[in-house]
Amino acid sequence: MANRITTPFGQAVPPAPRHAVTVHMPGWQSVQKYGADPRSVIATFSNAYPRAKPHRDIASLANMVLSHLGLTGHGCFLFSSLASAEECVGYCTSPRRADSERSPIPPDVIQIRAFKAKDPFWPVVFPSEYESVAAGFWSKPGVGVSSRFAEANLSFINQLAEASISYQVESRPSFETAKHETIRERIISYLERATLQPTVPKPSSNDVFLFPTGMASIYKPHTYLSHLHNGTTILFGMAFMDTVTAFQEFGSGFKFFGLGSDEDLLALEVFLREERSQGRKVQAIWAEFPANPILVTPDLVRLRALADDYDVILAVDDTIGSYANVDITHMTDILVTSLTKSFNGYADVIAGCAILNPTSRHYNTLKTLFNARYVPELYVDDVEALERNSRDYLTRTRKLNHNAKSLVDYLRTCSEDRNSAVHRVHYPSVNSSGKHYRQFMRRETPEFTPGYGCLFSVEFDDIQTTEAFYNNLNVHNSVHLGAPFTLAFAYTACTYAKKLDWAASYGLKPTQIRVTAGLEDTNLLLEDFRIAVEAANQVRSQPGH
Ligand SMILES: *[C@@H]1O[C@H](CO)[C@@H](O)[C@H](O)[C@H]1NC(C)=O
Ligand SMILES: *[C@@H]1O[C@H](CO)[C@@H](O)[C@H](O)[C@H]1NC(C)=O
Ligand SMILES: *[C@@H]1O[C@H](CO)[C@@H](O)[C@H](O)[C@H]1NC(C)=O
């Protein structure tokens, strides 16, 4: 058995570098607390996922700004572009922020300031009582400054001064460096590697747009698209929880086909036909490939055909499949990826990218749109770390694939035993929608055999057995994926605790534990899982259970 985990609640998963993006929420007790009141639990984290709350370096820089302004009783969020600061104000003051707990921030009490330590940034300042409204913008779009940005500026804090708001057009050398180009070229080389379509032109580096987070790589293109037309945004299949919320909170209309099944494709076509007959334009269709957290893979061939028939843009998120395993660029108009995950691989940088497919019929429109709207916001220090970390992306992905597959095979065997508490496993290799995944797996080469990625979900008979498994599994509990360490997370029980019926209608259950395999020794991992499964089996076999 691997060493017993002793990381305290609310701290980063070891080795926990300064910019770690994880937080450990040990055991079922944390699940219940988080499900009941996520905001109060997040407030107690000493290290949080960067979008959940600002990193301590960012909080320090924000406090410096507030004291420079002589403001008490105020909060402030920092942005590295005026555009993002303006979007924050638009969000906070929108009538859509009115709900049972909150009301929009009155426009006369929220303001954008401009500051400069060496280069500029734009704080959005508001009275503290509106913190929870503004926090919604910090946590979903993911366009705030990064912790490395704050760290760099803190070391020059004696130069902190207010600047002119319109300081925008001058060059911002920290956001476009040779390292940024290296990353774009590296991404292109992974897209070209072992491709299924050697004769189809691939994107070039100027088709790759870098963003400060994976969520920003969805949110920003989503907002750009509203400048083409304001139509309904479609999400086909389940997606990461913040993606679902982002489409609900931003844009003009959202339609969700959350099973992502072949039946949903029929319903989608009915919807597209209806919109067309009403003379309404659909803004875009989005999908994950495969989808978080139960790994249903959409039928991309039919989605592409529908998008073409109804002249709709198709944007696909391949974060879970990952570049090394799947080759889908040619099926998309926009390919988006969270580089925070397996690409970076060390759980200490956040970044994302959106790529335009040069063979798409919408390419010229999208390229013009992106070039007009895009503001670089990914900070040089983050890019430098990303560049170092992504050098071994292929080697790591091979191990992540192998560990996930080994655990899935073991758990699948358990599920076939009538006496086991393991009910089923969700992974593309064991689901009928896996055929849609295999269709786009890259070619095998001597250096790399494509697999199904690091993420799977294991489902138990009931809550008692789920809890026993969770409490006895010797891995960290956190939301991240693609890290060196294996993570288990009670995804549905935590994030949809107040909407379990809604989640259940899309196949998500609190008895499912999302697991993301890490780089540990395979046999040690299998042994840890065996111990946890036995604990669950024991509960199941107790009299009266
Ligand atoms: C502050 O961040 C900016 C990015 O806007 C960066 O270019 C600059 O070097 C940082 N300032 C200092 C003083 O480090
Ligand atoms: C869509 O709505 C946004 C926000 O209301 C607006 O800025 C944009 O101009 C609209 N786009 C079109 C094409 O009408
Ligand atoms: C595939 O996954 C979906 C969603 O979890 C489920 O409804 C379906 O039964 C699965 N099919 C197989 C063959 O496992």
mmCIF file with all atom_site columns, N, CA, C and O in Angstrom, residues 141-168:
data_model
loop_
_atom_site.group_PDB
_atom_site.id
_atom_site.type_symbol
_atom_site.label_atom_id
_atom_site.label_alt_id
_atom_site.label_comp_id
_atom_site.label_asym_id
_atom_site.label_entity_id
_atom_site.label_seq_id
_atom_site.pdbx_PDB_ins_code
_atom_site.Cartn_x
_atom_site.Cartn_y
_atom_site.Cartn_z
_atom_site.occupancy
_atom_site.B_iso_or_equiv
_atom_site.pdbx_formal_charge
_atom_site.auth_seq_id
_atom_site.auth_comp_id
_atom_site.auth_asym_id
_atom_site.auth_atom_id
_atom_site.pdbx_PDB_model_num
ATOM 1   N N  . PRO A 1 141 ? -16.099 32.791 -15.686 1.00 0.00 ? 141 PRO A N  1
ATOM 2   C CA . PRO A 1 141 ? -15.346 33.018 -16.931 1.00 0.00 ? 141 PRO A CA 1
ATOM 3   C C  . PRO A 1 141 ? -13.845 32.755 -16.812 1.00 0.00 ? 141 PRO A C  1
ATOM 4   O O  . PRO A 1 141 ? -13.204 32.400 -17.788 1.00 0.00 ? 141 PRO A O  1
ATOM 5   N N  . GLY A 1 142 ? -13.283 32.911 -15.632 1.00 0.00 ? 142 GLY A N  1
ATOM 6   C CA . GLY A 1 142 ? -11.850 32.623 -15.486 1.00 0.00 ? 142 GLY A CA 1
ATOM 7   C C  . GLY A 1 142 ? -10.961 33.604 -16.222 1.00 0.00 ? 142 GLY A C  1
ATOM 8   O O  . GLY A 1 142 ? -9.973  33.207 -16.850 1.00 0.00 ? 142 GLY A O  1
ATOM 9   N N  . VAL A 1 143 ? -11.282 34.893 -16.143 1.00 0.00 ? 143 VAL A N  1
ATOM 10  C CA . VAL A 1 143 ? -10.474 35.878 -16.866 1.00 0.00 ? 143 VAL A CA 1
ATOM 11  C C  . VAL A 1 143 ? -9.771  36.862 -15.934 1.00 0.00 ? 143 VAL A C  1
ATOM 12  O O  . VAL A 1 143 ? -9.317  37.918 -16.363 1.00 0.00 ? 143 VAL A O  1
ATOM 13  N N  . GLY A 1 144 ? -9.668  36.530 -14.655 1.00 0.00 ? 144 GLY A N  1
ATOM 14  C CA . GLY A 1 144 ? -8.928  37.381 -13.722 1.00 0.00 ? 144 GLY A CA 1
ATOM 15  C C  . GLY A 1 144 ? -7.430  37.194 -13.886 1.00 0.00 ? 144 GLY A C  1
ATOM 16  O O  . GLY A 1 144 ? -6.972  36.290 -14.584 1.00 0.00 ? 144 GLY A O  1
ATOM 17  N N  . VAL A 1 145 ? -6.660  38.060 -13.212 1.00 0.00 ? 145 VAL A N  1
ATOM 18  C CA . VAL A 1 145 ? -5.200  37.906 -13.275 1.00 0.00 ? 145 VAL A CA 1
ATOM 19  C C  . VAL A 1 145 ? -4.807  36.584 -12.619 1.00 0.00 ? 145 VAL A C  1
ATOM 20  O O  . VAL A 1 145 ? -5.523  36.039 -11.781 1.00 0.00 ? 145 VAL A O  1
ATOM 21  N N  . SER A 1 146 ? -3.639  36.066 -12.985 1.00 0.00 ? 146 SER A N  1
ATOM 22  C CA . SER A 1 146 ? -3.176  34.796 -12.414 1.00 0.00 ? 146 SER A CA 1
ATOM 23  C C  . SER A 1 146 ? -2.323  35.060 -11.181 1.00 0.00 ? 146 SER A C  1
ATOM 24  O O  . SER A 1 146 ? -1.868  36.183 -10.933 1.00 0.00 ? 146 SER A O  1
ATOM 25  N N  . SER A 1 147 ? -2.085  33.996 -10.422 1.00 0.00 ? 147 SER A N  1
ATOM 26  C CA . SER A 1 147 ? -1.270  34.149 -9.211  1.00 0.00 ? 147 SER A CA 1
ATOM 27  C C  . SER A 1 147 ? 0.162   34.530 -9.563  1.00 0.00 ? 147 SER A C  1
ATOM 28  O O  . SER A 1 147 ? 0.817   35.262 -8.816  1.00 0.00 ? 147 SER A O  1
ATOM 29  N N  . ARG A 1 148 ? 0.672   34.058 -10.710 1.00 0.00 ? 148 ARG A N  1
ATOM 30  C CA . ARG A 1 148 ? 2.041   34.449 -11.091 1.00 0.00 ? 148 ARG A CA 1
ATOM 31  C C  . ARG A 1 148 ? 2.097   35.933 -11.475 1.00 0.00 ? 148 ARG A C  1
ATOM 32  O O  . ARG A 1 148 ? 3.072   36.611 -11.204 1.00 0.00 ? 148 ARG A O  1
ATOM 33  N N  . PHE A 1 149 ? 1.064   36.422 -12.113 1.00 0.00 ? 149 PHE A N  1
ATOM 34  C CA . PHE A 1 149 ? 0.972   37.851 -12.417 1.00 0.00 ? 149 PHE A CA 1
ATOM 35  C C  . PHE A 1 149 ? 1.048   38.645 -11.115 1.00 0.00 ? 149 PHE A C  1
ATOM 36  O O  . PHE A 1 149 ? 1.799   39.610 -10.991 1.00 0.00 ? 149 PHE A O  1
ATOM 37  N N  . ALA A 1 150 ? 0.252   38.231 -10.124 1.00 0.00 ? 150 ALA A N  1
ATOM 38  C CA . ALA A 1 150 ? 0.229   38.958 -8.848  1.00 0.00 ? 150 ALA A CA 1
ATOM 39  C C  . ALA A 1 150 ? 1.584   38.862 -8.161  1.00 0.00 ? 150 ALA A C  1
ATOM 40  O O  . ALA A 1 150 ? 2.094   39.850 -7.638  1.00 0.00 ? 150 ALA A O  1
ATOM 41  N N  . GLU A 1 151 ? 2.173   37.680 -8.177  1.00 0.00 ? 151 GLU A N  1
ATOM 42  C CA . GLU A 1 151 ? 3.468   37.494 -7.525  1.00 0.00 ? 151 GLU A CA 1
ATOM 43  C C  . GLU A 1 151 ? 4.502   38.437 -8.143  1.00 0.00 ? 151 GLU A C  1
ATOM 44  O O  . GLU A 1 151 ? 5.246   39.119 -7.428  1.00 0.00 ? 151 GLU A O  1
ATOM 45  N N  . ALA A 1 152 ? 4.529   38.516 -9.484  1.00 0.00 ? 152 ALA A N  1
ATOM 46  C CA . ALA A 1 152 ? 5.501   39.376 -10.158 1.00 0.00 ? 152 ALA A CA 1
ATOM 47  C C  . ALA A 1 152 ? 5.272   40.837 -9.788  1.00 0.00 ? 152 ALA A C  1
ATOM 48  O O  . ALA A 1 152 ? 6.213   41.566 -9.483  1.00 0.00 ? 152 ALA A O  1
ATOM 49  N N  . ASN A 1 153 ? 4.008   41.237 -9.772  1.00 0.00 ? 153 ASN A N  1
ATOM 50  C CA . ASN A 1 153 ? 3.737   42.643 -9.483  1.00 0.00 ? 153 ASN A CA 1
ATOM 51  C C  . ASN A 1 153 ? 3.952   42.990 -8.013  1.00 0.00 ? 153 ASN A C  1
ATOM 52  O O  . ASN A 1 153 ? 4.301   44.115 -7.688  1.00 0.00 ? 153 ASN A O  1
ATOM 53  N N  . LEU A 1 154 ? 3.766   42.008 -7.133  1.00 0.00 ? 154 LEU A N  1
ATOM 54  C CA . LEU A 1 154 ? 4.011   42.267 -5.709  1.00 0.00 ? 154 LEU A CA 1
ATOM 55  C C  . LEU A 1 154 ? 5.471   42.612 -5.463  1.00 0.00 ? 154 LEU A C  1
ATOM 56  O O  . LEU A 1 154 ? 5.791   43.411 -4.589  1.00 0.00 ? 154 LEU A O  1
ATOM 57  N N  . SER A 1 155 ? 6.334   42.012 -6.276  1.00 0.00 ? 155 SER A N  1
ATOM 58  C CA . SER A 1 155 ? 7.747   42.287 -6.023  1.00 0.00 ? 155 SER A CA 1
ATOM 59  C C  . SER A 1 155 ? 8.150   43.683 -6.512  1.00 0.00 ? 155 SER A C  1
ATOM 60  O O  . SER A 1 155 ? 9.258   44.133 -6.270  1.00 0.00 ? 155 SER A O  1
ATOM 61  N N  . PHE A 1 156 ? 7.238   44.355 -7.212  1.00 0.00 ? 156 PHE A N  1
ATOM 62  C CA . PHE A 1 156 ? 7.501   45.734 -7.642  1.00 0.00 ? 156 PHE A CA 1
ATOM 63  C C  . PHE A 1 156 ? 6.476   46.691 -7.033  1.00 0.00 ? 156 PHE A C  1
ATOM 64  O O  . PHE A 1 156 ? 6.168   47.720 -7.605  1.00 0.00 ? 156 PHE A O  1
ATOM 65  N N  . ILE A 1 157 ? 5.964   46.309 -5.856  1.00 0.00 ? 157 ILE A N  1
ATOM 66  C CA . ILE A 1 157 ? 4.795   46.994 -5.328  1.00 0.00 ? 157 ILE A CA 1
ATOM 67  C C  . ILE A 1 157 ? 5.087   48.462 -5.012  1.00 0.00 ? 157 ILE A C  1
ATOM 68  O O  . ILE A 1 157 ? 4.190   49.300 -5.044  1.00 0.00 ? 157 ILE A O  1
ATOM 69  N N  . ASN A 1 158 ? 6.362   48.784 -4.765  1.00 0.00 ? 158 ASN A N  1
ATOM 70  C CA . ASN A 1 158 ? 6.691   50.183 -4.475  1.00 0.00 ? 158 ASN A CA 1
ATOM 71  C C  . ASN A 1 158 ? 6.460   51.094 -5.687  1.00 0.00 ? 158 ASN A C  1
ATOM 72  O O  . ASN A 1 158 ? 6.429   52.300 -5.555  1.00 0.00 ? 158 ASN A O  1
ATOM 73  N N  . GLN A 1 159 ? 6.304   50.479 -6.868  1.00 0.00 ? 159 GLN A N  1
ATOM 74  C CA . GLN A 1 159 ? 6.014   51.304 -8.058  1.00 0.00 ? 159 GLN A CA 1
ATOM 75  C C  . GLN A 1 159 ? 4.515   51.414 -8.336  1.00 0.00 ? 159 GLN A C  1
ATOM 76  O O  . GLN A 1 159 ? 4.102   51.964 -9.353  1.00 0.00 ? 159 GLN A O  1
ATOM 77  N N  . LEU A 1 160 ? 3.702   50.819 -7.444  1.00 0.00 ? 160 LEU A N  1
ATOM 78  C CA . LEU A 1 160 ? 2.259   50.797 -7.697  1.00 0.00 ? 160 LEU A CA 1
ATOM 79  C C  . LEU A 1 160 ? 1.705   52.221 -7.805  1.00 0.00 ? 160 LEU A C  1
ATOM 80  O O  . LEU A 1 160 ? 1.942   53.058 -6.939  1.00 0.00 ? 160 LEU A O  1
ATOM 81  N N  . ALA A 1 161 ? 0.981   52.467 -8.900  1.00 0.00 ? 161 ALA A N  1
ATOM 82  C CA . ALA A 1 161 ? 0.400   53.799 -9.081  1.00 0.00 ? 161 ALA A CA 1
ATOM 83  C C  . ALA A 1 161 ? -0.840  53.682 -9.951  1.00 0.00 ? 161 ALA A C  1
ATOM 84  O O  . ALA A 1 161 ? -0.976  52.729 -10.720 1.00 0.00 ? 161 ALA A O  1
ATOM 85  N N  . GLU A 1 162 ? -1.716  54.663 -9.807  1.00 0.00 ? 162 GLU A N  1
ATOM 86  C CA . GLU A 1 162 ? -2.877  54.660 -10.692 1.00 0.00 ? 162 GLU A CA 1
ATOM 87  C C  . GLU A 1 162 ? -2.460  55.083 -12.082 1.00 0.00 ? 162 GLU A C  1
ATOM 88  O O  . GLU A 1 162 ? -1.513  55.857 -12.256 1.00 0.00 ? 162 GLU A O  1
ATOM 89  N N  . ALA A 1 163 ? -3.156  54.553 -13.054 1.00 0.00 ? 163 ALA A N  1
ATOM 90  C CA . ALA A 1 163 ? -2.839  54.868 -14.442 1.00 0.00 ? 163 ALA A CA 1
ATOM 91  C C  . ALA A 1 163 ? -4.111  55.340 -15.122 1.00 0.00 ? 163 ALA A C  1
ATOM 92  O O  . ALA A 1 163 ? -5.180  55.340 -14.515 1.00 0.00 ? 163 ALA A O  1
ATOM 93  N N  . SER A 1 164 ? -3.963  55.725 -16.362 1.00 0.00 ? 164 SER A N  1
ATOM 94  C CA . SER A 1 164 ? -5.138  56.170 -17.100 1.00 0.00 ? 164 SER A CA 1
ATOM 95  C C  . SER A 1 164 ? -5.926  54.944 -17.573 1.00 0.00 ? 164 SER A C  1
ATOM 96  O O  . SER A 1 164 ? -5.363  53.967 -18.041 1.00 0.00 ? 164 SER A O  1
ATOM 97  N N  . ILE A 1 165 ? -7.243  55.020 -17.407 1.00 0.00 ? 165 ILE A N  1
ATOM 98  C CA . ILE A 1 165 ? -8.124  53.915 -17.798 1.00 0.00 ? 165 ILE A CA 1
ATOM 99  C C  . ILE A 1 165 ? -7.908  53.504 -19.250 1.00 0.00 ? 165 ILE A C  1
ATOM 100 O O  . ILE A 1 165 ? -7.972  52.344 -19.602 1.00 0.00 ? 165 ILE A O  1
ATOM 101 N N  . SER A 1 166 ? -7.648  54.506 -20.082 1.00 0.00 ? 166 SER A N  1
ATOM 102 C CA . SER A 1 166 ? -7.576  54.202 -21.513 1.00 0.00 ? 166 SER A CA 1
ATOM 103 C C  . SER A 1 166 ? -6.228  53.613 -21.916 1.00 0.00 ? 166 SER A C  1
ATOM 104 O O  . SER A 1 166 ? -5.980  53.360 -23.075 1.00 0.00 ? 166 SER A O  1
ATOM 105 N N  . TYR A 1 167 ? -5.359  53.394 -20.908 1.00 0.00 ? 167 TYR A N  1
ATOM 106 C CA . TYR A 1 167 ? -4.056  52.781 -21.196 1.00 0.00 ? 167 TYR A CA 1
ATOM 107 C C  . TYR A 1 167 ? -4.296  51.356 -21.662 1.00 0.00 ? 167 TYR A C  1
ATOM 108 O O  . TYR A 1 167 ? -4.311  50.423 -20.895 1.00 0.00 ? 167 TYR A O  1
ATOM 109 N N  . GLN A 1 168 ? -4.546  51.188 -22.931 1.00 0.00 ? 168 GLN A N  1
ATOM 110 C CA . GLN A 1 168 ? -4.974  49.882 -23.389 1.00 0.00 ? 168 GLN A CA 1
ATOM 111 C C  . GLN A 1 168 ? -4.285  49.495 -24.686 1.00 0.00 ? 168 GLN A C  1
ATOM 112 O O  . GLN A 1 168 ? -3.955  48.343 -24.908 1.00 0.00 ? 168 GLN A O  1
#
